[in-house]
PDB file of C-alpha atoms in Angstrom:
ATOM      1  CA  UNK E   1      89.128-108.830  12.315  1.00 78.00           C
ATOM      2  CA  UNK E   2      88.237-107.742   9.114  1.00 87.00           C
ATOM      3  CA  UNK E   3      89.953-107.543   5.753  1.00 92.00           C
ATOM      4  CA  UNK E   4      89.724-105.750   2.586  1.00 92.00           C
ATOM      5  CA  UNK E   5      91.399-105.145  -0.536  1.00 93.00           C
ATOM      6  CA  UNK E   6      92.189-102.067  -1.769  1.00 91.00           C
ATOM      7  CA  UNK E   7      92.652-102.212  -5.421  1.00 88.00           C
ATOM      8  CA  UNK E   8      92.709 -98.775  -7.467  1.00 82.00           C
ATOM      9  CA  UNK E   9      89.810 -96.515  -6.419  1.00 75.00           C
ATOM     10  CA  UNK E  10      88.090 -99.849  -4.838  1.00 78.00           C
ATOM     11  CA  UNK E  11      87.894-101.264  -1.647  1.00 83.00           C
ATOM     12  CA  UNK E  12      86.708-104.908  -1.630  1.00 86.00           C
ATOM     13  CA  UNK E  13      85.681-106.231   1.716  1.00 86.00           C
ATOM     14  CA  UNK E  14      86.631-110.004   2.150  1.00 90.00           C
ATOM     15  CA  UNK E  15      84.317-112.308   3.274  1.00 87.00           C
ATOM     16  CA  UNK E  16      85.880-115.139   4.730  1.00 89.00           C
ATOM     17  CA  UNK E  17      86.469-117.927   2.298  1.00 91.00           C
ATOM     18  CA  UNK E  18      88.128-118.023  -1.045  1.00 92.00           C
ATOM     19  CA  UNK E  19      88.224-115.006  -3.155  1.00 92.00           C
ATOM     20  CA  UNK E  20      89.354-115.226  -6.806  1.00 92.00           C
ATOM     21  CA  UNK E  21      91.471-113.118  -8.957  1.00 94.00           C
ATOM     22  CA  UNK E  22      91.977-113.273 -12.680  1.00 91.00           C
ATOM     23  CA  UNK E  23      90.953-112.556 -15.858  1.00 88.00           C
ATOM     24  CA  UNK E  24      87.486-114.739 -16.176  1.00 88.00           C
ATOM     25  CA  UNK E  25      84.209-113.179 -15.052  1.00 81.00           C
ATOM     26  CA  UNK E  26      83.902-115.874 -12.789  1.00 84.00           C
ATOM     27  CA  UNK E  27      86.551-114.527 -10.656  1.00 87.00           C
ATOM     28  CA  UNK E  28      85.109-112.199  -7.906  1.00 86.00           C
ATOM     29  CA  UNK E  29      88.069-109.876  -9.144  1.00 88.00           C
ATOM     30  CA  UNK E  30      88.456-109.800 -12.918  1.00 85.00           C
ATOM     31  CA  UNK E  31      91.319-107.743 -14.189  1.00 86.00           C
ATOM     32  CA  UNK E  32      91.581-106.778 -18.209  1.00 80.00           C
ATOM     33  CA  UNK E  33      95.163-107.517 -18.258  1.00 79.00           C
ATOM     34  CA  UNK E  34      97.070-109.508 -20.992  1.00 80.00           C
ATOM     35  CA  UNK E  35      98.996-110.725 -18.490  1.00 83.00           C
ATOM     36  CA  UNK E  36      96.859-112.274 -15.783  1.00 88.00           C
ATOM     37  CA  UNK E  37      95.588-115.608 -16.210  1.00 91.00           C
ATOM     38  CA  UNK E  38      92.341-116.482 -16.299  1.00 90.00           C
ATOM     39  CA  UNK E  39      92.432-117.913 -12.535  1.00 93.00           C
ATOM     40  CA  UNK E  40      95.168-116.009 -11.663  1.00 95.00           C
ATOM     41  CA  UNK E  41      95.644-116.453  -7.972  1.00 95.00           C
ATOM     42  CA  UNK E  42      93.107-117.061  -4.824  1.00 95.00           C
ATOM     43  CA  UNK E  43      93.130-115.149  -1.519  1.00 95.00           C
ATOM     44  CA  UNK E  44      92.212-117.621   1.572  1.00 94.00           C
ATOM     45  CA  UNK E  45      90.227-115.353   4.157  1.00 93.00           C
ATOM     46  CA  UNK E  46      89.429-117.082   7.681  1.00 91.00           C
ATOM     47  CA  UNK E  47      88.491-114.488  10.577  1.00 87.00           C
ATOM     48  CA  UNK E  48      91.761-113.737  11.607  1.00 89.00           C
ATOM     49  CA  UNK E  49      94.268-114.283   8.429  1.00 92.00           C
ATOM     50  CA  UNK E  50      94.429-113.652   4.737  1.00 95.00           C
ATOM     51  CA  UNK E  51      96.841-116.500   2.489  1.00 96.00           C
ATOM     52  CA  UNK E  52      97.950-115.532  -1.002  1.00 96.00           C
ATOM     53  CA  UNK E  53      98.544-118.252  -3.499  1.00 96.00           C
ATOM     54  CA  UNK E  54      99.538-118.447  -7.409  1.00 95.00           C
ATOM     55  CA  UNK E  55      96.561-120.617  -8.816  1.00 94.00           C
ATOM     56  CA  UNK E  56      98.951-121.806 -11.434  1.00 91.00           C
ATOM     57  CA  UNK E  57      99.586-118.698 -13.372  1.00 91.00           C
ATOM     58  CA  UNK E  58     102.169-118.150 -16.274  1.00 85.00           C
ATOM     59  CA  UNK E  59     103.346-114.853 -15.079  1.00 86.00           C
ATOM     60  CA  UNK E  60     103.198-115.516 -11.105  1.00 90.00           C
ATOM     61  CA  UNK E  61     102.446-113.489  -8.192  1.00 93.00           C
ATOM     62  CA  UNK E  62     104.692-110.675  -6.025  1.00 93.00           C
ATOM     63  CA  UNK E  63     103.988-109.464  -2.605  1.00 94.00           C
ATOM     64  CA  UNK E  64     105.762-106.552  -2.107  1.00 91.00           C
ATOM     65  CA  UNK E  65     108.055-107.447  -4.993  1.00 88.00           C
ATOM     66  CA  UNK E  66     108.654-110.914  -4.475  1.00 90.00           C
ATOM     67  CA  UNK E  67     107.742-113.729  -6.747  1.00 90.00           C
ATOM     68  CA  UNK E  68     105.695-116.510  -4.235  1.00 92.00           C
ATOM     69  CA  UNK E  69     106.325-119.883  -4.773  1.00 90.00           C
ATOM     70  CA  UNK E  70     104.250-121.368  -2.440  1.00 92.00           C
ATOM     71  CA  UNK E  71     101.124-120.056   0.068  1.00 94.00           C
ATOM     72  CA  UNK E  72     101.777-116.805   1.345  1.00 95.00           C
ATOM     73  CA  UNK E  73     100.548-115.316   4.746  1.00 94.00           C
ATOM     74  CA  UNK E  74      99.336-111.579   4.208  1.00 95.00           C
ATOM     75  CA  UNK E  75     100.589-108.448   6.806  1.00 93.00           C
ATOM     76  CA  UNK E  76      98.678-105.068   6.958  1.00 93.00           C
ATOM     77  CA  UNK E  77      99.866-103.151   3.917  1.00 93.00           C
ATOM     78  CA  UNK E  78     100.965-105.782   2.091  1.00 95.00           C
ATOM     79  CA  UNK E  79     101.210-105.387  -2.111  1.00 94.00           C
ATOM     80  CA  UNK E  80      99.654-108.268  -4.164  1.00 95.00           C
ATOM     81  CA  UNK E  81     101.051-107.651  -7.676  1.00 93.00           C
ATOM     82  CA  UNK E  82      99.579-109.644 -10.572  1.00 93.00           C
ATOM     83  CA  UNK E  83      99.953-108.718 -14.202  1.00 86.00           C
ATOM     84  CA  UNK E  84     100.329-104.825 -13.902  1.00 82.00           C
ATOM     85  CA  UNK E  85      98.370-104.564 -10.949  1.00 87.00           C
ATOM     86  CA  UNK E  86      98.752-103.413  -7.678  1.00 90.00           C
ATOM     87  CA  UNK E  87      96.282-104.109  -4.807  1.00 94.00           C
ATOM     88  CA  UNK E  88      97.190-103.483  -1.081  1.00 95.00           C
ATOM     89  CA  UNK E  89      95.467-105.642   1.870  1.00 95.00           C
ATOM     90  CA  UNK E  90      94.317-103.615   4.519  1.00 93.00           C
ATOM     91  CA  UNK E  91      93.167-104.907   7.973  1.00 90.00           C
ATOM     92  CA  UNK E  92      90.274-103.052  10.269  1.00 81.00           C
ATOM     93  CA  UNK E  93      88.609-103.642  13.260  1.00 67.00           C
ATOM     94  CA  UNK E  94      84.631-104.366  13.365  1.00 57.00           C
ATOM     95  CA  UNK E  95      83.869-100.982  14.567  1.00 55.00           C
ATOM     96  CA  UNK E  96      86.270 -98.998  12.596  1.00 50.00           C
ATOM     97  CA  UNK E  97      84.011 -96.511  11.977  1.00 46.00           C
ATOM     98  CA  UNK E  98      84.449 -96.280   7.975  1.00 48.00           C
ATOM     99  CA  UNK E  99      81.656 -96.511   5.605  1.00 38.00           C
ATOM    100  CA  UNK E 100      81.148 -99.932   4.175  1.00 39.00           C
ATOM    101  CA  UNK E 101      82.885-100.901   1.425  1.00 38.00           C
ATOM    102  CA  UNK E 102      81.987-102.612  -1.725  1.00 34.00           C
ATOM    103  CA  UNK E 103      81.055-106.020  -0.479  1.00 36.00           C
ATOM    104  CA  UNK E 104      82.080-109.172  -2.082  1.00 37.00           C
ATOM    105  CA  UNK E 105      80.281-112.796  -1.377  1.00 36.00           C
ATOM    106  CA  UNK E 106      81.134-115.691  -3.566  1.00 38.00           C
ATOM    107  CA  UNK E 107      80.696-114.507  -6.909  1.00 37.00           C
ATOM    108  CA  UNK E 108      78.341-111.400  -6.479  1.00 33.00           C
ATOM    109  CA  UNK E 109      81.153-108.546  -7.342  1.00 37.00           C
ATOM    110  CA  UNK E 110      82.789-108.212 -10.593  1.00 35.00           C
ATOM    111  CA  UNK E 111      84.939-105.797 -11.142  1.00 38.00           C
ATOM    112  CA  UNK E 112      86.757-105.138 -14.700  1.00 37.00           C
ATOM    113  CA  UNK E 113      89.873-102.773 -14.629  1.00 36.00           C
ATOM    114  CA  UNK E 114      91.238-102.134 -18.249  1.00 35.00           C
ATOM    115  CA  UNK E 115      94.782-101.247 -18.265  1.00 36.00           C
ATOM    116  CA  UNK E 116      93.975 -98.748 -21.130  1.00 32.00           C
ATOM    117  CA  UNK E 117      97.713 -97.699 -22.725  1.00 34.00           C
ATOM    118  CA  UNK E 118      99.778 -99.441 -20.166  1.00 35.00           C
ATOM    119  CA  UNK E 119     100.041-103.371 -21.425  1.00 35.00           C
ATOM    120  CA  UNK E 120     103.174-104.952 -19.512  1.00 39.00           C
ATOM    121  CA  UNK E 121     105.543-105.472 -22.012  1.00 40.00           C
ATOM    122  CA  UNK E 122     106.153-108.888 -22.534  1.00 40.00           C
ATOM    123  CA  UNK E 123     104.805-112.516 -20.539  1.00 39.00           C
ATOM    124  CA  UNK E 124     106.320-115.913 -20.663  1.00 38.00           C
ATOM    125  CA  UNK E 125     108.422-118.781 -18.767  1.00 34.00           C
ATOM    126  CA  UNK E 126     111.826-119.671 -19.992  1.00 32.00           C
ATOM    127  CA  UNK E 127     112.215-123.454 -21.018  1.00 34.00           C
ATOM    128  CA  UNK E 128     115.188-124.208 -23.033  1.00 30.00           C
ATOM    129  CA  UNK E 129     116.613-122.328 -24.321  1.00 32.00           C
ATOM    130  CA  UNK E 130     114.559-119.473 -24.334  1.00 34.00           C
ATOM    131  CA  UNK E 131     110.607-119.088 -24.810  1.00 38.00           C
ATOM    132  CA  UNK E 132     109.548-116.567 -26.728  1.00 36.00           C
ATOM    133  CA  UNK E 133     107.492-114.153 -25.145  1.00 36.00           C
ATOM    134  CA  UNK E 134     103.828-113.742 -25.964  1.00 39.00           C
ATOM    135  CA  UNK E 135     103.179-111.254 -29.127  1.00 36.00           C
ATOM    136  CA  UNK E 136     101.762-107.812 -28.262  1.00 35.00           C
ATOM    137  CA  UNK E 137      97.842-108.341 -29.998  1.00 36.00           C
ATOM    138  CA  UNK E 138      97.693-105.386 -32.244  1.00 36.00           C
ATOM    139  CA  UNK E 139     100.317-102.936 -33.951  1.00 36.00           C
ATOM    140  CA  UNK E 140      99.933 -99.132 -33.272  1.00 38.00           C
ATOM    141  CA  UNK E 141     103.199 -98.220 -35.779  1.00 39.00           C
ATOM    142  CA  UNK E 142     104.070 -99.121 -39.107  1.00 44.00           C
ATOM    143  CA  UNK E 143     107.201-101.729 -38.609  1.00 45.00           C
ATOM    144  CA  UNK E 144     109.650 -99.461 -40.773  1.00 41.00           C
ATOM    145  CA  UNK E 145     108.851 -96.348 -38.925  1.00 52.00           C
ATOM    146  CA  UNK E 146     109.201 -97.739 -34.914  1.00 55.00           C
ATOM    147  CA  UNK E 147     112.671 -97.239 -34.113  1.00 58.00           C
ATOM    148  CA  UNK E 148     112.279 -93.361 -35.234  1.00 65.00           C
ATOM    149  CA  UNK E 149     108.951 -93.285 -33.756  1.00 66.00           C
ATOM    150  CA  UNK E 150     110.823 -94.880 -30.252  1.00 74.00           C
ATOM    151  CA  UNK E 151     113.722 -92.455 -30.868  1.00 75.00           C
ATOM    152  CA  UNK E 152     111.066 -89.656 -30.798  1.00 73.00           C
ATOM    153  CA  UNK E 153     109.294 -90.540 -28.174  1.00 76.00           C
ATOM    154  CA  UNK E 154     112.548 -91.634 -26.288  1.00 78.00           C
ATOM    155  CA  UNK E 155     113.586 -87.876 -26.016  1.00 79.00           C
ATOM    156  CA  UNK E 156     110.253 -86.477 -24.159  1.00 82.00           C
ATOM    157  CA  UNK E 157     110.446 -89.538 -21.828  1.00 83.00           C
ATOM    158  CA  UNK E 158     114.023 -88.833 -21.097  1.00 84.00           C
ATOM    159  CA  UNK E 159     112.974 -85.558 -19.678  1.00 85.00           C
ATOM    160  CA  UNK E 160     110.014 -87.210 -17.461  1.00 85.00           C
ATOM    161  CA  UNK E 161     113.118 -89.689 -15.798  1.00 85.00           C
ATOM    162  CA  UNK E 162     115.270 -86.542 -15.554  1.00 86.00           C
ATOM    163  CA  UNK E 163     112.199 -84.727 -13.583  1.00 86.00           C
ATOM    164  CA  UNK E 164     111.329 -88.259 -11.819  1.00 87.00           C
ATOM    165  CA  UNK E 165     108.429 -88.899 -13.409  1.00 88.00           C
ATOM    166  CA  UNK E 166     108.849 -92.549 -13.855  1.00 88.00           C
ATOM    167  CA  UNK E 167     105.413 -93.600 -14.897  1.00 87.00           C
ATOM    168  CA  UNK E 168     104.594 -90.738 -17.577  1.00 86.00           C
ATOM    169  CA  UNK E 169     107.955 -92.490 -19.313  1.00 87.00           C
ATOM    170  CA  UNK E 170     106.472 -95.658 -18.942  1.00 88.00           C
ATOM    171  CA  UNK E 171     103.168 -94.349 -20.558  1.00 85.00           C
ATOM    172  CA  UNK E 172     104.907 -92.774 -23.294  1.00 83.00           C
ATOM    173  CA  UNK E 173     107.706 -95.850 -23.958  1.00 87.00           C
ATOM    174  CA  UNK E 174     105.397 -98.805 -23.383  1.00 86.00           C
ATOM    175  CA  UNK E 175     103.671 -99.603 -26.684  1.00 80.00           C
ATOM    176  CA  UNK E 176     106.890 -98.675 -28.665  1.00 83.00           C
ATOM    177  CA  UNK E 177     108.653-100.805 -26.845  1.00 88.00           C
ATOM    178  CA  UNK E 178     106.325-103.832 -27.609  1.00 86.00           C
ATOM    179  CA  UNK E 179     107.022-103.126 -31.456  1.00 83.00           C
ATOM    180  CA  UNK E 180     109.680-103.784 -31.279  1.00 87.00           C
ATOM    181  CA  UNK E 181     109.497-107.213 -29.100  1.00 88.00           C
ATOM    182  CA  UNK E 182     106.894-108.407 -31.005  1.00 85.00           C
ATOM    183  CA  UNK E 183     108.962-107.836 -34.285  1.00 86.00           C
ATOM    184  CA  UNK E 184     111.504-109.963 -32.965  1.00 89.00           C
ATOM    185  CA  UNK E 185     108.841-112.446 -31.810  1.00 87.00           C
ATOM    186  CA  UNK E 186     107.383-112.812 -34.738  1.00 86.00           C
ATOM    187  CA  UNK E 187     110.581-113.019 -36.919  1.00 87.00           C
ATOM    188  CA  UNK E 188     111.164-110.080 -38.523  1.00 86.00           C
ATOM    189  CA  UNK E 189     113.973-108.325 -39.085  1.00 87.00           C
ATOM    190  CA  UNK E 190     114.940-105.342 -36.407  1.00 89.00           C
ATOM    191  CA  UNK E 191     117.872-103.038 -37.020  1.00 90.00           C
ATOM    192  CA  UNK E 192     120.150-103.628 -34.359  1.00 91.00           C
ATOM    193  CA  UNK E 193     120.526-100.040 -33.753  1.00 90.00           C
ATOM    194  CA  UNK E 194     116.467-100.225 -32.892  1.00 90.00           C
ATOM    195  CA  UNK E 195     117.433-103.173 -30.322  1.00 93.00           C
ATOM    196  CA  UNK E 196     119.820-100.882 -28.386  1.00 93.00           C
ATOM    197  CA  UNK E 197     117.882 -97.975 -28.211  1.00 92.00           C
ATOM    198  CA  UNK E 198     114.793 -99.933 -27.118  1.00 93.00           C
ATOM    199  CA  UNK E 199     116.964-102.076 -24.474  1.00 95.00           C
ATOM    200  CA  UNK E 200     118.233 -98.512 -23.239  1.00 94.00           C
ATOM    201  CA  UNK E 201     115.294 -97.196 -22.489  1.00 94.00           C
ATOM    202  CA  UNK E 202     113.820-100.377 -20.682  1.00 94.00           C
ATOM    203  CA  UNK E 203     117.040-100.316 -18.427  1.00 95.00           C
ATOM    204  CA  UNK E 204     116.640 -96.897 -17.659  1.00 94.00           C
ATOM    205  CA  UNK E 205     112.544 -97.396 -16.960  1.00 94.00           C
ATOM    206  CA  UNK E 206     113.452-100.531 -14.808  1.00 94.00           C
ATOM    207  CA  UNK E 207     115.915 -98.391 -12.345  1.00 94.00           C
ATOM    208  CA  UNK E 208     112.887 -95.696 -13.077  1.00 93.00           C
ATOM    209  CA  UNK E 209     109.704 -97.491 -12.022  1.00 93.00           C
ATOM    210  CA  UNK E 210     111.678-100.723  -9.633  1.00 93.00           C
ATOM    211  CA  UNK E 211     109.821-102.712 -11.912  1.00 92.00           C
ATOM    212  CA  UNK E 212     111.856-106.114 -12.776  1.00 92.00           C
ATOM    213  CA  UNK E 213     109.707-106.865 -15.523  1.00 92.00           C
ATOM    214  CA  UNK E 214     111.506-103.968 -17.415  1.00 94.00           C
ATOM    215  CA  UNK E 215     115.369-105.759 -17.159  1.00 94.00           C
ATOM    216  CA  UNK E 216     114.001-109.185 -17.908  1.00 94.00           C
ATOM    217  CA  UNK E 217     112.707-107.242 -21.308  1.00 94.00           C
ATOM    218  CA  UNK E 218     115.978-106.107 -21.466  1.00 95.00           C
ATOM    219  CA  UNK E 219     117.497-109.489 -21.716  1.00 95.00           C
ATOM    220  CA  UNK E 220     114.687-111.087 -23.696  1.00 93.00           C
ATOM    221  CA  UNK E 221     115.512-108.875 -26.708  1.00 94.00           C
ATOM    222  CA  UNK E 222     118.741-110.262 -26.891  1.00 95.00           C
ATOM    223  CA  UNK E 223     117.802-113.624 -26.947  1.00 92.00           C
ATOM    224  CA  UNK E 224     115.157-113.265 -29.180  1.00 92.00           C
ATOM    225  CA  UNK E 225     117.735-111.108 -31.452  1.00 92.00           C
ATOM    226  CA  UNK E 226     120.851-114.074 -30.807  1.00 91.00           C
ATOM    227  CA  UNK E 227     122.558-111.122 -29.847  1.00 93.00           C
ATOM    228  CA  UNK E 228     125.009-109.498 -27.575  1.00 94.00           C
ATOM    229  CA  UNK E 229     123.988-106.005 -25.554  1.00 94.00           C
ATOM    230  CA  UNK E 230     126.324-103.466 -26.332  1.00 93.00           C
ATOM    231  CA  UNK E 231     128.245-102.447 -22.706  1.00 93.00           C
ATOM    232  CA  UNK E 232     126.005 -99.069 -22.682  1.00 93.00           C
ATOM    233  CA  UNK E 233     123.410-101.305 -21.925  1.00 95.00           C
ATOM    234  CA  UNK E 234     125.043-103.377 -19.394  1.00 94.00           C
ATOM    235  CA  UNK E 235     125.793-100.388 -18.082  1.00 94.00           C
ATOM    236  CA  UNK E 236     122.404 -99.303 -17.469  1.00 94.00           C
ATOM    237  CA  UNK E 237     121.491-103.034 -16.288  1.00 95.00           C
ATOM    238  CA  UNK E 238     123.900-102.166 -13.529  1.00 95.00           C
ATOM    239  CA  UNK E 239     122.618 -99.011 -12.498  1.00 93.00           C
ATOM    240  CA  UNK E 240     118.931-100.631 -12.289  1.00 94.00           C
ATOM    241  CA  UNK E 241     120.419-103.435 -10.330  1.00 93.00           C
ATOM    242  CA  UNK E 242     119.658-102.278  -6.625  1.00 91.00           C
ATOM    243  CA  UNK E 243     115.773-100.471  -7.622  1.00 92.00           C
ATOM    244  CA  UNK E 244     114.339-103.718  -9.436  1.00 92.00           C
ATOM    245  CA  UNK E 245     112.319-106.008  -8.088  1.00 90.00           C
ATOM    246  CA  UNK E 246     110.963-108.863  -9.385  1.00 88.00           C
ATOM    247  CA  UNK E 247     113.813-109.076 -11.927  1.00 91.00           C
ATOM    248  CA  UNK E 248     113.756-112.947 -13.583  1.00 91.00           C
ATOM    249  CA  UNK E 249     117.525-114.589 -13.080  1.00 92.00           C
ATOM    250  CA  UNK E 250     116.194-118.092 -14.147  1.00 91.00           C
ATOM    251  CA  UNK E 251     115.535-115.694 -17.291  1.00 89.00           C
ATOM    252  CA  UNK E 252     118.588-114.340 -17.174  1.00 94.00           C
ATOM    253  CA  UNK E 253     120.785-117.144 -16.431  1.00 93.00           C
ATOM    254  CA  UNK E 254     119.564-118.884 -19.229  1.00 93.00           C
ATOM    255  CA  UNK E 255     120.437-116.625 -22.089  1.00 94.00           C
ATOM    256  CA  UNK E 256     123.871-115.894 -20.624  1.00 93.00           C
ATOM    257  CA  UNK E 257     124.347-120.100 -20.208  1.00 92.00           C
ATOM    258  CA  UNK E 258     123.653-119.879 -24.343  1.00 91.00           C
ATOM    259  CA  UNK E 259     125.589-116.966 -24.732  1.00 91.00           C
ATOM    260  CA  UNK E 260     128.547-118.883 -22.800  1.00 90.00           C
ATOM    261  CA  UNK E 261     128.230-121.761 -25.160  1.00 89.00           C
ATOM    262  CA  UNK E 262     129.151-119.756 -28.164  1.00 87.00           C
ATOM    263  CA  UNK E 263     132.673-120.709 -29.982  1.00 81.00           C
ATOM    264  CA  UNK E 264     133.924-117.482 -31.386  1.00 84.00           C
ATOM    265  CA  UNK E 265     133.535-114.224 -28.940  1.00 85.00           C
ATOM    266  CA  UNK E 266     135.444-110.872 -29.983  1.00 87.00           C
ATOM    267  CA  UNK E 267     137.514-108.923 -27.347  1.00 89.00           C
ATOM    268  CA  UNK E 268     134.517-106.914 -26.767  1.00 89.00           C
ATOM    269  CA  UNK E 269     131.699-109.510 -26.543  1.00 90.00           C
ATOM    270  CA  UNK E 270     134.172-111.267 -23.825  1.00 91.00           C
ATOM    271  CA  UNK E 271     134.360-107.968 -21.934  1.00 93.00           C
ATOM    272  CA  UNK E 272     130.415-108.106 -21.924  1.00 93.00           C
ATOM    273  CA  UNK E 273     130.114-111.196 -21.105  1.00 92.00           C
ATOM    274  CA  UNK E 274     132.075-111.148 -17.840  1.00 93.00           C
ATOM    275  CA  UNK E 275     130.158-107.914 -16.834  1.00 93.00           C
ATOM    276  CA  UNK E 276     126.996-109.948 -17.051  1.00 94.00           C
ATOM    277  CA  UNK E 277     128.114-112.361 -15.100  1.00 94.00           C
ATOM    278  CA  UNK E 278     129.101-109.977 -12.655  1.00 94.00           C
ATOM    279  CA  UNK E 279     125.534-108.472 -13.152  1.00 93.00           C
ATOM    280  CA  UNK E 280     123.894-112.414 -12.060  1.00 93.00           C
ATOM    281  CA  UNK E 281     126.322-112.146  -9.036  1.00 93.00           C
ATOM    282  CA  UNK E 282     124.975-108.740  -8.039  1.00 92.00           C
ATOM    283  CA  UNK E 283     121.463-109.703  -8.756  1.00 91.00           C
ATOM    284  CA  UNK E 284     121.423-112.963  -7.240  1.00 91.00           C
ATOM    285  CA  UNK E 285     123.062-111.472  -4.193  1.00 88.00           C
ATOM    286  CA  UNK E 286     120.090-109.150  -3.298  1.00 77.00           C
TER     287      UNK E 286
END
C-alpha cells in the first residue's frame, strides 16, 4: 500500500517513516500560516497505515473536523486540518497506474504555501480566565475608519452568503474582522456597535464556511470586550450551531463561567445568558 497527501495542487507521496508538518523549513511540509506551529504535527507512515499526531501545537489538529487529542489512525479520504489548511490522505495501490507524484524522503521536499489574504482570524488556548488571542501582525485600516470599512464590506459579503458563496465572504470579511480583534487585543477602545457588527458577521461566516474557528471568534470578542452579545448575535450562534465544526466549548465555557460570576445582570443580559447556556447544551450535545 501506498500513501500520499494531497495538499492544494500537490500530491506528496509518503515514504514510510515520519513526515513533518509545520511552519520550519525543516519540516518536509512547511506551511506559511500564522497559525501553525513550527512543528506542527507528524504523520507516522509504516507500509500499511498512516497515524496523525499533534506535535504539541497551540492551535491543534482536526481530522475531518475533530480536534485529536491523542494519535490518530488515518482512513482513505480523510481531512488533516492544521492552521487554515486542508490536506486529504489518499491511499493507492503499487500499480495504480498514475504518474508519480512529488516524492518526499526525509527532508528532501519543501514545500511553502502562503495563505495570501486569508489569515485565520485569531489563535490561542484559554487559561484563566481568558487568554488573549494572538495580535493580527500588521494593520491594513486606519483604527477610526474599520467598523465603516467592515460595514462596507459587510454588505457585498452578505450577498456572496445569500448566493452561497461562503468563501468569497470569508475573503472579503477576514482582515476586517482581525481589526477589530486585534484592537481589542491590544487595548484600545472599540465602539460597541463595531463589536456587534463584527460578531454578526463571524456567526453568519461560521454557519457559512462550518468552520468553528469563526464562533469561538465570536465569543472571544466578548471576553476580550468584558461584554455581553446582544441576543441578535446569540441568535446567529444558534443558527451556526449544527454546520460548525471544530467550535472551542472549553473556550466557551469559560467566558460564560465569568460571565455567570457577575453581581448585577439586567433583565436582558439574564435572558442572554440563559440562551447561552442553552447554546453549551446544544453544542456540547453534538
Amino acid at each position: 500500500m501506498r500513501f500520499r497527501l494531497k495538499y492544494l495542487r500537490h500530491d506528496l507521496e509518503l515514504s514510510p517513516g515520519t513526515f513533518a508538518i509545520g511552519r520550519s523549513a525543516e519540516c518536509q511540509l512547511s506551511l506559511d500560516d500564522p497559525l501553525v506551529s513550527r512543528k506542527h504535527a507528524s504523520l507516522l507512515v509504516d507500509e500499511d497505515f498512516v497515524w496523525v499526531e499533534d506535535a504539541g501545537s497551540r492551535n491543534g489538529v482536526l481530522v475531518n473536523g475533530i480536534r485529536i487529542d491523542r494519535r490518530t489512525r488515518l482512513d482513505d479520504g480523510d481531512r488533516i486540518t492544521i492552521g487554515q489548511q486542508e490536506m486529504v490522505l489518499s491511499a493507492v495501490t503499487a500499480n495504480d497506474g498514475r504518474p508519480k507524484p512529488l516524492a518526499s524522503q526525509g527532508h528532501a521536499t519543501l514545500v511553502t504555501m502562503p495563505v495570501a489574504t486569508r489569515p485565520t482570524p485569531f489563535a490561542g488556548q484559554i487559561e484563566s480566565p481568558l487568554q488573549p488571542l494572538q495580535p493580527a501582525e500588521e494593520h491594513t485600516i486606519e483604527r477610526p475608519r474599520r467598523g465603516e470599512a467592515l460595514k462596507l464590506l459587510g454588505g457585498v459579503a452578505e450577498k456572496a452568503l445569500a448566493l452561497n458563496n461562503p468563501d468569497g465572504a470569508e475573503r472579503l470579511l477576514t482582515n476586517g474582522l482581525l481589526e477589530i480583534h486585534t484592537d481589542l487585543r491590544s487595548g484600545k477602545q472599540v465602539p460597541a456597535d463595531s463589536i456587534d457588527l463584527a460578531a454578526r458577521f463571524a456567526a453568519r461566516l461560521a454557519a457559512g464556511t462550518g468552520k468553528g474557528t469563526w464562533g469561538d471568534y465570536t465569543i472571544e470578542l466578548y471576553a476580550l470586550s468584558g461584554s455581553i452579545p446582544p441576543p441578535a448575535v446569540v441568535d446567529e450562534l444558534y443558527a451556526a450551531a449544527h454546520k460548525m465544526r471544530g467550535f472551542d466549548l472549553t473556550r466557551f465555557r469559560a467566558y460564560l463561567t465569568a460571565v455567570l460570576r457577575r453581581e448585577a445582570l439586567s433583565p436582558t443580559e439574564r435572558f442572554v445568558v440563559q440562551r447561552l447556556e442553552s447554546l453549551e447544551r446544544l453544542l456540547a450535545s453534538r
